[in-house]
Amino acid sequence: MRILVLGGSTESSDLSRRLAADGRFEVVLSLAGRTRNPGAQPVPLRSGGFGGVDGLVAWLREHRTEAVIDATHPFAARMSAHAVAACRQLDVPLASIDRPAWLRQPGDDWLGVASAAEAVTALGAVPRRVLLTMGRLELGAFAAAPQHHYVARMIDAPGDVALPPDLRVLLARGPFDEAAEAALLDDEKIDVIVSKNSGGGAAYGKIVAARQRGLRVIMIARPHKPRGTLLANPVDAMAWLERGLHQNVSRSPRGV
Ligand code: NAP
């Protein structure tokens, strides 16, 4: 069975490992190309946009793709919308791994915002020491609030973008454990965190550490993400594919 996995998440790496170990599946993992060195992958990789819905339709046709798993990051909403549209056009089954958002727990001091621009406003006029953990793509928004000291953590250095003057870049790749996050908050004397509500365990350590210190988290809410069949995790994705495999076999003319 020929499968396209739309990746860029912990779940897509996990699913790729599972699929690589199962000879019944021929898999291509697709990444947006946002990370300069995504590391070795256990399945064939393609990188970069498809060229909108039409480009994705053409790719799926050309590769005679029989199923698509959307395991993109919770904030990669455009890719998910394109996957829904393209799979509908071609009648290719689509399933989407839906990582639950983090929920506010007792002791959390969260301020919910809808975008990086709103997060900038929410930081206020008084200078703060801010930890930014939202990647490099939207860092430019914080240039509008140069009064703060920023520690910005990301995988790759920011490109050619105007940054606030007092910003220290911290290059690091998750997962981040709670003790290390606590040490970072203390060492840098952070008093507010800006985070996307990514969900999952790999980036949750800072949320726990913030709760323990009574620190405010400005939490950027998720965009609406169009979906196919909802799946909770890579194990469920394997089961969904397995069911599809059996249906394909029973539909084939020779029944094999
Ligand atoms: P997006 O807004 O959903 O996608 C923008 C375009 O990038 C898509 O239309 C598509 O281009 C291409 N694209 C995205 N994911 C792709 C994939 N897996 N394979 C091939 N092409 C892909 O997503 P984004 O711009 O990457 O990110 C949006 C937000 O999610 C950002 O805030 C980012 O920090 C966060 N995020 C993304 C990733 C990721 O791996 N993408 C990982 C972590 C966080 P075409 O229309 O040309 O096909």
PDB file of C-alpha atoms and ligand atoms in Angstrom:
ATOM      1  CA  MET A   1       0.000   0.000   0.000  1.00  0.00           C
ATOM      2  CA  ARG A   2       1.450   3.353  -1.053  1.00  0.00           C
ATOM      3  CA  ILE A   3       1.200   5.962   1.674  1.00  0.00           C
ATOM      4  CA  LEU A   4       2.033   9.624   2.029  1.00  0.00           C
ATOM      5  CA  VAL A   5       2.728  10.811   5.575  1.00  0.00           C
ATOM      6  CA  LEU A   6       2.538  14.571   5.989  1.00  0.00           C
ATOM      7  CA  GLY A   7       5.039  15.159   8.768  1.00  0.00           C
ATOM      8  CA  GLY A   8       6.833  17.654  10.950  1.00  0.00           C
ATOM      9  CA  SER A   9       5.782  16.342  14.353  1.00  0.00           C
ATOM     10  CA  THR A  10       6.820  13.803  16.984  1.00  0.00           C
ATOM     11  CA  GLU A  11       3.934  11.639  15.797  1.00  0.00           C
ATOM     12  CA  SER A  12       5.122  11.607  12.174  1.00  0.00           C
ATOM     13  CA  SER A  13       8.591  10.431  13.252  1.00  0.00           C
ATOM     14  CA  ASP A  14       7.061   7.699  15.406  1.00  0.00           C
ATOM     15  CA  LEU A  15       4.691   6.606  12.617  1.00  0.00           C
ATOM     16  CA  SER A  16       7.527   6.561  10.071  1.00  0.00           C
ATOM     17  CA  ARG A  17       9.521   4.220  12.310  1.00  0.00           C
ATOM     18  CA  ARG A  18       6.533   1.880  12.613  1.00  0.00           C
ATOM     19  CA  LEU A  19       5.855   1.928   8.879  1.00  0.00           C
ATOM     20  CA  ALA A  20       9.524   1.371   8.007  1.00  0.00           C
ATOM     21  CA  ALA A  21       9.405  -1.847   9.991  1.00  0.00           C
ATOM     22  CA  ASP A  22       6.386  -3.176   8.052  1.00  0.00           C
ATOM     23  CA  GLY A  23       7.161  -4.356   4.499  1.00  0.00           C
ATOM     24  CA  ARG A  24       3.521  -4.118   3.381  1.00  0.00           C
ATOM     25  CA  PHE A  25       3.702  -0.326   3.203  1.00  0.00           C
ATOM     26  CA  GLU A  26       5.567   1.836   0.720  1.00  0.00           C
ATOM     27  CA  VAL A  27       5.942   5.166   2.436  1.00  0.00           C
ATOM     28  CA  VAL A  28       7.018   8.686   1.598  1.00  0.00           C
ATOM     29  CA  LEU A  29       7.395  11.153   4.454  1.00  0.00           C
ATOM     30  CA  SER A  30       6.841  14.774   3.463  1.00  0.00           C
ATOM     31  CA  LEU A  31       8.313  17.664   5.434  1.00  0.00           C
ATOM     32  CA  ALA A  32       7.731  21.361   4.864  1.00  0.00           C
ATOM     33  CA  GLY A  33      11.488  21.973   4.887  1.00  0.00           C
ATOM     34  CA  ARG A  34      11.323  24.418   7.782  1.00  0.00           C
ATOM     35  CA  THR A  35      14.111  22.636   9.696  1.00  0.00           C
ATOM     36  CA  ARG A  36      17.450  22.844   7.887  1.00  0.00           C
ATOM     37  CA  ASN A  37      18.680  19.458   9.095  1.00  0.00           C
ATOM     38  CA  PRO A  38      15.715  17.275  10.020  1.00  0.00           C
ATOM     39  CA  GLY A  39      18.005  14.324  10.781  1.00  0.00           C
ATOM     40  CA  ALA A  40      17.982  10.817   9.324  1.00  0.00           C
ATOM     41  CA  GLN A  41      14.554   9.396   8.534  1.00  0.00           C
ATOM     42  CA  PRO A  42      13.685   5.685   8.415  1.00  0.00           C
ATOM     43  CA  VAL A  43      11.589   6.094   5.224  1.00  0.00           C
ATOM     44  CA  PRO A  44      12.103   7.972   1.919  1.00  0.00           C
ATOM     45  CA  LEU A  45      11.779  11.710   2.431  1.00  0.00           C
ATOM     46  CA  ARG A  46      10.578  14.560   0.259  1.00  0.00           C
ATOM     47  CA  SER A  47      10.868  18.161   1.404  1.00  0.00           C
ATOM     48  CA  GLY A  48       9.166  21.469   0.562  1.00  0.00           C
ATOM     49  CA  GLY A  49       5.682  22.543  -0.496  1.00  0.00           C
ATOM     50  CA  PHE A  50       3.708  20.680  -3.157  1.00  0.00           C
ATOM     51  CA  GLY A  51       2.427  23.877  -4.762  1.00  0.00           C
ATOM     52  CA  GLY A  52      -1.023  24.184  -3.206  1.00  0.00           C
ATOM     53  CA  VAL A  53      -3.949  21.800  -3.619  1.00  0.00           C
ATOM     54  CA  ASP A  54      -3.297  21.314  -7.340  1.00  0.00           C
ATOM     55  CA  GLY A  55       0.339  20.437  -6.683  1.00  0.00           C
ATOM     56  CA  LEU A  56      -0.645  17.924  -4.036  1.00  0.00           C
ATOM     57  CA  VAL A  57      -3.291  16.381  -6.312  1.00  0.00           C
ATOM     58  CA  ALA A  58      -0.667  15.992  -9.051  1.00  0.00           C
ATOM     59  CA  TRP A  59       1.816  14.441  -6.609  1.00  0.00           C
ATOM     60  CA  LEU A  60      -0.726  11.941  -5.253  1.00  0.00           C
ATOM     61  CA  ARG A  61      -1.708  10.963  -8.809  1.00  0.00           C
ATOM     62  CA  GLU A  62       1.863  10.613  -9.982  1.00  0.00           C
ATOM     63  CA  HIS A  63       2.791   8.426  -7.013  1.00  0.00           C
ATOM     64  CA  ARG A  64      -0.483   6.464  -7.146  1.00  0.00           C
ATOM     65  CA  THR A  65      -0.936   7.138  -3.438  1.00  0.00           C
ATOM     66  CA  GLU A  66      -3.543   4.948  -1.775  1.00  0.00           C
ATOM     67  CA  ALA A  67      -3.798   6.626   1.636  1.00  0.00           C
ATOM     68  CA  VAL A  68      -2.629   9.840   3.300  1.00  0.00           C
ATOM     69  CA  ILE A  69      -1.895  10.345   6.968  1.00  0.00           C
ATOM     70  CA  ASP A  70      -1.824  13.943   8.115  1.00  0.00           C
ATOM     71  CA  ALA A  71       0.615  13.994  11.027  1.00  0.00           C
ATOM     72  CA  THR A  72       1.541  17.666  10.674  1.00  0.00           C
ATOM     73  CA  HIS A  73       2.139  20.012  13.587  1.00  0.00           C
ATOM     74  CA  PRO A  74      -1.057  21.339  15.229  1.00  0.00           C
ATOM     75  CA  PHE A  75      -0.269  24.831  13.858  1.00  0.00           C
ATOM     76  CA  ALA A  76       0.302  23.698  10.272  1.00  0.00           C
ATOM     77  CA  ALA A  77      -3.337  24.339   9.314  1.00  0.00           C
ATOM     78  CA  ARG A  78      -2.855  25.245   5.660  1.00  0.00           C
ATOM     79  CA  MET A  79      -1.194  21.924   4.839  1.00  0.00           C
ATOM     80  CA  SER A  80      -4.088  20.106   6.526  1.00  0.00           C
ATOM     81  CA  ALA A  81      -6.667  22.089   4.553  1.00  0.00           C
ATOM     82  CA  HIS A  82      -4.862  21.216   1.329  1.00  0.00           C
ATOM     83  CA  ALA A  83      -4.745  17.533   2.282  1.00  0.00           C
ATOM     84  CA  VAL A  84      -8.513  17.474   2.897  1.00  0.00           C
ATOM     85  CA  ALA A  85      -9.227  19.176  -0.443  1.00  0.00           C
ATOM     86  CA  ALA A  86      -6.802  17.048  -2.493  1.00  0.00           C
ATOM     87  CA  CYS A  87      -7.870  13.724  -0.974  1.00  0.00           C
ATOM     88  CA  ARG A  88     -11.530  14.608  -1.488  1.00  0.00           C
ATOM     89  CA  GLN A  89     -10.853  15.392  -5.156  1.00  0.00           C
ATOM     90  CA  LEU A  90      -9.129  12.065  -5.742  1.00  0.00           C
ATOM     91  CA  ASP A  91     -11.206   9.997  -3.311  1.00  0.00           C
ATOM     92  CA  VAL A  92      -8.034   8.962  -1.482  1.00  0.00           C
ATOM     93  CA  PRO A  93      -8.619   8.003   2.182  1.00  0.00           C
ATOM     94  CA  LEU A  94      -7.202  10.575   4.613  1.00  0.00           C
ATOM     95  CA  ALA A  95      -6.702  10.194   8.347  1.00  0.00           C
ATOM     96  CA  SER A  96      -5.373  12.857  10.701  1.00  0.00           C
ATOM     97  CA  ILE A  97      -3.517  12.406  13.953  1.00  0.00           C
ATOM     98  CA  ASP A  98      -5.045  14.831  16.412  1.00  0.00           C
ATOM     99  CA  ARG A  99      -2.703  15.642  19.279  1.00  0.00           C
ATOM    100  CA  PRO A 100      -4.795  17.012  22.175  1.00  0.00           C
ATOM    101  CA  ALA A 101      -4.144  20.603  23.225  1.00  0.00           C
ATOM    102  CA  TRP A 102      -2.821  21.318  26.709  1.00  0.00           C
ATOM    103  CA  LEU A 103      -5.571  22.192  29.160  1.00  0.00           C
ATOM    104  CA  ARG A 104      -5.221  24.741  31.920  1.00  0.00           C
ATOM    105  CA  GLN A 105      -4.498  23.001  35.255  1.00  0.00           C
ATOM    106  CA  PRO A 106      -4.993  24.369  38.775  1.00  0.00           C
ATOM    107  CA  GLY A 107      -2.124  26.774  39.448  1.00  0.00           C
ATOM    108  CA  ASP A 108      -1.614  27.687  35.779  1.00  0.00           C
ATOM    109  CA  ASP A 109      -1.527  31.420  35.058  1.00  0.00           C
ATOM    110  CA  TRP A 110      -2.334  31.453  31.348  1.00  0.00           C
ATOM    111  CA  LEU A 111      -3.376  34.323  29.170  1.00  0.00           C
ATOM    112  CA  GLY A 112      -4.892  32.982  25.965  1.00  0.00           C
ATOM    113  CA  VAL A 113      -4.185  34.859  22.716  1.00  0.00           C
ATOM    114  CA  ALA A 114      -4.930  34.096  19.070  1.00  0.00           C
ATOM    115  CA  SER A 115      -1.638  35.020  17.393  1.00  0.00           C
ATOM    116  CA  ALA A 116       1.975  36.098  17.866  1.00  0.00           C
ATOM    117  CA  ALA A 117       0.888  39.719  17.274  1.00  0.00           C
ATOM    118  CA  GLU A 118      -1.615  39.448  20.138  1.00  0.00           C
ATOM    119  CA  ALA A 119       1.092  37.915  22.328  1.00  0.00           C
ATOM    120  CA  VAL A 120       3.272  40.984  21.701  1.00  0.00           C
ATOM    121  CA  THR A 121       0.475  43.274  22.908  1.00  0.00           C
ATOM    122  CA  ALA A 122      -0.205  41.027  25.904  1.00  0.00           C
ATOM    123  CA  LEU A 123       3.413  41.442  27.099  1.00  0.00           C
ATOM    124  CA  GLY A 124       2.507  45.042  27.999  1.00  0.00           C
ATOM    125  CA  ALA A 125       4.524  48.228  28.263  1.00  0.00           C
ATOM    126  CA  VAL A 126       6.620  47.369  31.336  1.00  0.00           C
ATOM    127  CA  PRO A 127       9.934  45.662  30.433  1.00  0.00           C
ATOM    128  CA  ARG A 128       9.860  41.916  31.160  1.00  0.00           C
ATOM    129  CA  ARG A 129      12.204  38.967  30.808  1.00  0.00           C
ATOM    130  CA  VAL A 130      10.490  36.803  28.218  1.00  0.00           C
ATOM    131  CA  LEU A 131      11.082  33.233  27.088  1.00  0.00           C
ATOM    132  CA  LEU A 132       9.885  32.738  23.498  1.00  0.00           C
ATOM    133  CA  THR A 133       9.439  29.093  22.542  1.00  0.00           C
ATOM    134  CA  MET A 134       7.482  29.440  19.352  1.00  0.00           C
ATOM    135  CA  GLY A 135      10.143  28.791  16.744  1.00  0.00           C
ATOM    136  CA  ARG A 136      11.824  31.298  14.469  1.00  0.00           C
ATOM    137  CA  LEU A 137       9.157  31.975  11.842  1.00  0.00           C
ATOM    138  CA  GLU A 138       7.153  34.546  13.789  1.00  0.00           C
ATOM    139  CA  LEU A 139       9.945  36.127  15.853  1.00  0.00           C
ATOM    140  CA  GLY A 140       9.793  39.312  13.797  1.00  0.00           C
ATOM    141  CA  ALA A 141       6.481  40.225  15.478  1.00  0.00           C
ATOM    142  CA  PHE A 142       8.367  40.931  18.730  1.00  0.00           C
ATOM    143  CA  ALA A 143      10.386  43.727  17.123  1.00  0.00           C
ATOM    144  CA  ALA A 144       7.275  45.823  17.863  1.00  0.00           C
ATOM    145  CA  ALA A 145       8.034  45.469  21.608  1.00  0.00           C
ATOM    146  CA  PRO A 146      11.754  46.339  21.966  1.00  0.00           C
ATOM    147  CA  GLN A 147      11.452  47.183  25.682  1.00  0.00           C
ATOM    148  CA  HIS A 148      11.646  43.521  26.761  1.00  0.00           C
ATOM    149  CA  HIS A 149      14.602  41.189  27.212  1.00  0.00           C
ATOM    150  CA  TYR A 150      13.996  38.040  25.193  1.00  0.00           C
ATOM    151  CA  VAL A 151      15.448  34.547  25.287  1.00  0.00           C
ATOM    152  CA  ALA A 152      14.212  32.869  22.102  1.00  0.00           C
ATOM    153  CA  ARG A 153      14.582  29.125  21.714  1.00  0.00           C
ATOM    154  CA  MET A 154      14.431  27.503  18.289  1.00  0.00           C
ATOM    155  CA  ILE A 155      15.995  24.701  16.243  1.00  0.00           C
ATOM    156  CA  ASP A 156      17.572  26.848  13.506  1.00  0.00           C
ATOM    157  CA  ALA A 157      18.867  30.404  13.768  1.00  0.00           C
ATOM    158  CA  PRO A 158      16.444  33.089  12.596  1.00  0.00           C
ATOM    159  CA  GLY A 159      16.887  34.160   8.988  1.00  0.00           C
ATOM    160  CA  ASP A 160      16.848  37.631   7.602  1.00  0.00           C
ATOM    161  CA  VAL A 161      14.243  39.125   9.909  1.00  0.00           C
ATOM    162  CA  ALA A 162      14.243  42.286  12.048  1.00  0.00           C
ATOM    163  CA  LEU A 163      14.472  41.195  15.685  1.00  0.00           C
ATOM    164  CA  PRO A 164      14.033  43.128  18.920  1.00  0.00           C
ATOM    165  CA  PRO A 165      17.402  44.576  20.077  1.00  0.00           C
ATOM    166  CA  ASP A 166      17.681  42.660  23.352  1.00  0.00           C
ATOM    167  CA  LEU A 167      17.229  39.068  22.196  1.00  0.00           C
ATOM    168  CA  ARG A 168      19.387  36.060  22.912  1.00  0.00           C
ATOM    169  CA  VAL A 169      18.981  33.072  20.608  1.00  0.00           C
ATOM    170  CA  LEU A 170      19.112  29.650  22.177  1.00  0.00           C
ATOM    171  CA  LEU A 171      19.493  26.889  19.599  1.00  0.00           C
ATOM    172  CA  ALA A 172      18.057  23.625  20.878  1.00  0.00           C
ATOM    173  CA  ARG A 173      15.899  20.742  19.719  1.00  0.00           C
ATOM    174  CA  GLY A 174      13.318  19.084  22.001  1.00  0.00           C
ATOM    175  CA  PRO A 175      12.210  17.119  23.869  1.00  0.00           C
ATOM    176  CA  PHE A 176      12.888  19.324  26.894  1.00  0.00           C
ATOM    177  CA  ASP A 177      12.536  17.833  30.342  1.00  0.00           C
ATOM    178  CA  GLU A 178      11.023  19.599  33.293  1.00  0.00           C
ATOM    179  CA  ALA A 179      14.209  19.911  35.358  1.00  0.00           C
ATOM    180  CA  ALA A 180      16.129  21.507  32.490  1.00  0.00           C
ATOM    181  CA  GLU A 181      13.233  23.863  31.811  1.00  0.00           C
ATOM    182  CA  ALA A 182      13.084  24.860  35.477  1.00  0.00           C
ATOM    183  CA  ALA A 183      16.834  25.575  35.436  1.00  0.00           C
ATOM    184  CA  LEU A 184      16.471  27.684  32.282  1.00  0.00           C
ATOM    185  CA  LEU A 185      13.660  29.769  33.808  1.00  0.00           C
ATOM    186  CA  ASP A 186      15.692  30.330  36.986  1.00  0.00           C
ATOM    187  CA  ASP A 187      19.042  31.024  35.312  1.00  0.00           C
ATOM    188  CA  GLU A 188      17.515  33.514  32.891  1.00  0.00           C
ATOM    189  CA  LYS A 189      15.237  35.039  35.554  1.00  0.00           C
ATOM    190  CA  ILE A 190      12.318  34.637  33.170  1.00  0.00           C
ATOM    191  CA  ASP A 191       9.063  36.217  34.281  1.00  0.00           C
ATOM    192  CA  VAL A 192       6.806  35.399  31.344  1.00  0.00           C
ATOM    193  CA  ILE A 193       6.706  32.677  28.666  1.00  0.00           C
ATOM    194  CA  VAL A 194       5.171  32.904  25.205  1.00  0.00           C
ATOM    195  CA  SER A 195       4.213  29.477  23.899  1.00  0.00           C
ATOM    196  CA  LYS A 196       2.043  27.900  21.260  1.00  0.00           C
ATOM    197  CA  ASN A 197      -0.472  25.422  22.596  1.00  0.00           C
ATOM    198  CA  SER A 198       1.306  22.584  20.816  1.00  0.00           C
ATOM    199  CA  GLY A 199       0.119  19.842  23.161  1.00  0.00           C
ATOM    200  CA  GLY A 200       2.071  16.627  23.731  1.00  0.00           C
ATOM    201  CA  GLY A 201       4.845  15.827  26.169  1.00  0.00           C
ATOM    202  CA  ALA A 202       7.981  17.065  24.383  1.00  0.00           C
ATOM    203  CA  ALA A 203       7.428  20.749  25.185  1.00  0.00           C
ATOM    204  CA  TYR A 204       5.273  20.452  28.306  1.00  0.00           C
ATOM    205  CA  GLY A 205       8.147  20.687  30.818  1.00  0.00           C
ATOM    206  CA  LYS A 206       8.204  24.477  30.676  1.00  0.00           C
ATOM    207  CA  ILE A 207       4.468  24.621  31.394  1.00  0.00           C
ATOM    208  CA  VAL A 208       4.912  22.564  34.558  1.00  0.00           C
ATOM    209  CA  ALA A 209       7.971  24.575  35.584  1.00  0.00           C
ATOM    210  CA  ALA A 210       6.035  27.823  35.030  1.00  0.00           C
ATOM    211  CA  ARG A 211       3.139  26.544  37.148  1.00  0.00           C
ATOM    212  CA  GLN A 212       5.499  25.676  40.000  1.00  0.00           C
ATOM    213  CA  ARG A 213       6.964  29.205  39.895  1.00  0.00           C
ATOM    214  CA  GLY A 214       3.654  31.021  39.450  1.00  0.00           C
ATOM    215  CA  LEU A 215       4.863  32.414  36.119  1.00  0.00           C
ATOM    216  CA  ARG A 216       2.496  33.712  33.486  1.00  0.00           C
ATOM    217  CA  VAL A 217       2.287  31.859  30.171  1.00  0.00           C
ATOM    218  CA  ILE A 218       0.931  33.748  27.184  1.00  0.00           C
ATOM    219  CA  MET A 219      -0.585  30.830  25.314  1.00  0.00           C
ATOM    220  CA  ILE A 220      -1.211  31.095  21.590  1.00  0.00           C
ATOM    221  CA  ALA A 221      -4.351  29.121  20.727  1.00  0.00           C
ATOM    222  CA  ARG A 222      -4.402  26.656  17.863  1.00  0.00           C
ATOM    223  CA  PRO A 223      -5.763  27.524  14.472  1.00  0.00           C
ATOM    224  CA  HIS A 224      -8.695  25.544  13.085  1.00  0.00           C
ATOM    225  CA  LYS A 225      -7.251  22.483  11.372  1.00  0.00           C
ATOM    226  CA  PRO A 226      -9.375  20.633   8.795  1.00  0.00           C
ATOM    227  CA  ARG A 227      -9.220  16.878   9.316  1.00  0.00           C
ATOM    228  CA  GLY A 228      -9.850  13.502   7.763  1.00  0.00           C
ATOM    229  CA  THR A 229     -10.732  10.494   9.927  1.00  0.00           C
ATOM    230  CA  LEU A 230      -9.603  11.454  13.426  1.00  0.00           C
ATOM    231  CA  LEU A 231      -6.903   9.306  15.005  1.00  0.00           C
ATOM    232  CA  ALA A 232      -5.417   9.727  18.454  1.00  0.00           C
ATOM    233  CA  ASN A 233      -1.860   8.535  17.836  1.00  0.00           C
ATOM    234  CA  PRO A 234       0.525   6.572  15.569  1.00  0.00           C
ATOM    235  CA  VAL A 235      -0.672   3.216  16.965  1.00  0.00           C
ATOM    236  CA  ASP A 236      -4.227   4.037  15.850  1.00  0.00           C
ATOM    237  CA  ALA A 237      -2.830   5.179  12.507  1.00  0.00           C
ATOM    238  CA  MET A 238      -1.228   1.759  12.004  1.00  0.00           C
ATOM    239  CA  ALA A 239      -4.559   0.079  12.822  1.00  0.00           C
ATOM    240  CA  TRP A 240      -6.395   2.380  10.363  1.00  0.00           C
ATOM    241  CA  LEU A 241      -3.899   1.556   7.619  1.00  0.00           C
ATOM    242  CA  GLU A 242      -4.148  -2.132   8.395  1.00  0.00           C
ATOM    243  CA  ARG A 243      -7.932  -1.975   7.957  1.00  0.00           C
ATOM    244  CA  GLY A 244      -7.438  -0.159   4.636  1.00  0.00           C
ATOM    245  CA  LEU A 245      -5.005  -2.844   3.523  1.00  0.00           C
ATOM    246  CA  HIS A 246      -7.559  -5.598   4.174  1.00  0.00           C
ATOM    247  CA  GLN A 247     -10.289  -3.653   2.370  1.00  0.00           C
ATOM    248  CA  ASN A 248      -7.994  -3.199  -0.649  1.00  0.00           C
ATOM    249  CA  VAL A 249      -7.234  -6.919  -0.734  1.00  0.00           C
ATOM    250  CA  SER A 250     -10.898  -7.924  -0.553  1.00  0.00           C
ATOM    251  CA  ARG A 251     -11.720  -5.392  -3.314  1.00  0.00           C
ATOM    252  CA  SER A 252      -8.965  -6.648  -5.668  1.00  0.00           C
ATOM    253  CA  PRO A 253     -10.230  -8.794  -8.611  1.00  0.00           C
ATOM    254  CA  ARG A 254      -8.367 -11.928  -7.571  1.00  0.00           C
ATOM    255  CA  GLY A 255      -9.146 -11.405  -3.921  1.00  0.00           C
ATOM    256  CA  VAL A 256      -5.472 -11.601  -3.028  1.00  0.00           C
TER     257      VAL A 256
HETATM  258  P1  NAP B   1       1.272  25.564   7.005  1.00  0.00           P
HETATM  259  O1  NAP B   1       0.961  26.994   7.217  1.00  0.00           O
HETATM  260  O2  NAP B   1       0.214  24.566   7.218  1.00  0.00           O
HETATM  261  O3  NAP B   1       1.818  25.308   5.532  1.00  0.00           O
HETATM  262  C1  NAP B   1       2.260  26.316   4.657  1.00  0.00           C
HETATM  263  C2  NAP B   1       2.736  25.619   3.401  1.00  0.00           C
HETATM  264  O4  NAP B   1       3.937  24.886   3.678  1.00  0.00           O
HETATM  265  C3  NAP B   1       1.769  24.577   2.867  1.00  0.00           C
HETATM  266  O5  NAP B   1       0.738  25.178   2.112  1.00  0.00           O
HETATM  267  C4  NAP B   1       2.685  23.686   2.081  1.00  0.00           C
HETATM  268  O6  NAP B   1       3.062  24.312   0.875  1.00  0.00           O
HETATM  269  C5  NAP B   1       3.924  23.665   2.945  1.00  0.00           C
HETATM  270  N1  NAP B   1       3.908  22.541   3.893  1.00  0.00           N
HETATM  271  C6  NAP B   1       3.555  22.541   5.208  1.00  0.00           C
HETATM  272  N2  NAP B   1       3.715  21.335   5.746  1.00  0.00           N
HETATM  273  C7  NAP B   1       4.188  20.533   4.757  1.00  0.00           C
HETATM  274  C8  NAP B   1       4.569  19.175   4.683  1.00  0.00           C
HETATM  275  N3  NAP B   1       4.519  18.379   5.766  1.00  0.00           N
HETATM  276  N4  NAP B   1       5.017  18.713   3.493  1.00  0.00           N
HETATM  277  C9  NAP B   1       5.095  19.508   2.398  1.00  0.00           C
HETATM  278  N5  NAP B   1       4.754  20.808   2.402  1.00  0.00           N
HETATM  279  C10 NAP B   1       4.309  21.310   3.567  1.00  0.00           C
HETATM  280  O7  NAP B   1       2.532  25.132   7.883  1.00  0.00           O
HETATM  281  P2  NAP B   1       3.917  25.894   8.198  1.00  0.00           P
HETATM  282  O8  NAP B   1       4.008  27.169   7.395  1.00  0.00           O
HETATM  283  O9  NAP B   1       5.008  24.896   8.070  1.00  0.00           O
HETATM  284  O10 NAP B   1       3.782  26.197   9.711  1.00  0.00           O
HETATM  285  C11 NAP B   1       2.671  26.858  10.286  1.00  0.00           C
HETATM  286  C12 NAP B   1       2.913  26.951  11.771  1.00  0.00           C
HETATM  287  O11 NAP B   1       3.167  25.642  12.310  1.00  0.00           O
HETATM  288  C13 NAP B   1       4.102  27.811  12.133  1.00  0.00           C
HETATM  289  O12 NAP B   1       3.702  28.577  13.233  1.00  0.00           O
HETATM  290  C14 NAP B   1       5.171  26.811  12.505  1.00  0.00           C
HETATM  291  O13 NAP B   1       6.053  27.317  13.480  1.00  0.00           O
HETATM  292  C15 NAP B   1       4.380  25.641  13.043  1.00  0.00           C
HETATM  293  N6  NAP B   1       5.125  24.409  12.904  1.00  0.00           N
HETATM  294  C16 NAP B   1       5.226  23.800  11.684  1.00  0.00           C
HETATM  295  C17 NAP B   1       5.971  22.651  11.552  1.00  0.00           C
HETATM  296  C18 NAP B   1       6.112  21.944  10.198  1.00  0.00           C
HETATM  297  O14 NAP B   1       6.810  20.916  10.142  1.00  0.00           O
HETATM  298  N7  NAP B   1       5.516  22.444   9.116  1.00  0.00           N
HETATM  299  C19 NAP B   1       6.606  22.101  12.677  1.00  0.00           C
HETATM  300  C20 NAP B   1       6.486  22.740  13.895  1.00  0.00           C
HETATM  301  C21 NAP B   1       5.748  23.910  13.991  1.00  0.00           C
HETATM  302  P3  NAP B   1       2.304  24.043  -0.511  1.00  0.00           P
HETATM  303  O15 NAP B   1       1.014  24.770  -0.431  1.00  0.00           O
HETATM  304  O16 NAP B   1       3.245  24.577  -1.543  1.00  0.00           O
HETATM  305  O17 NAP B   1       2.105  22.560  -0.638  1.00  0.00           O
END
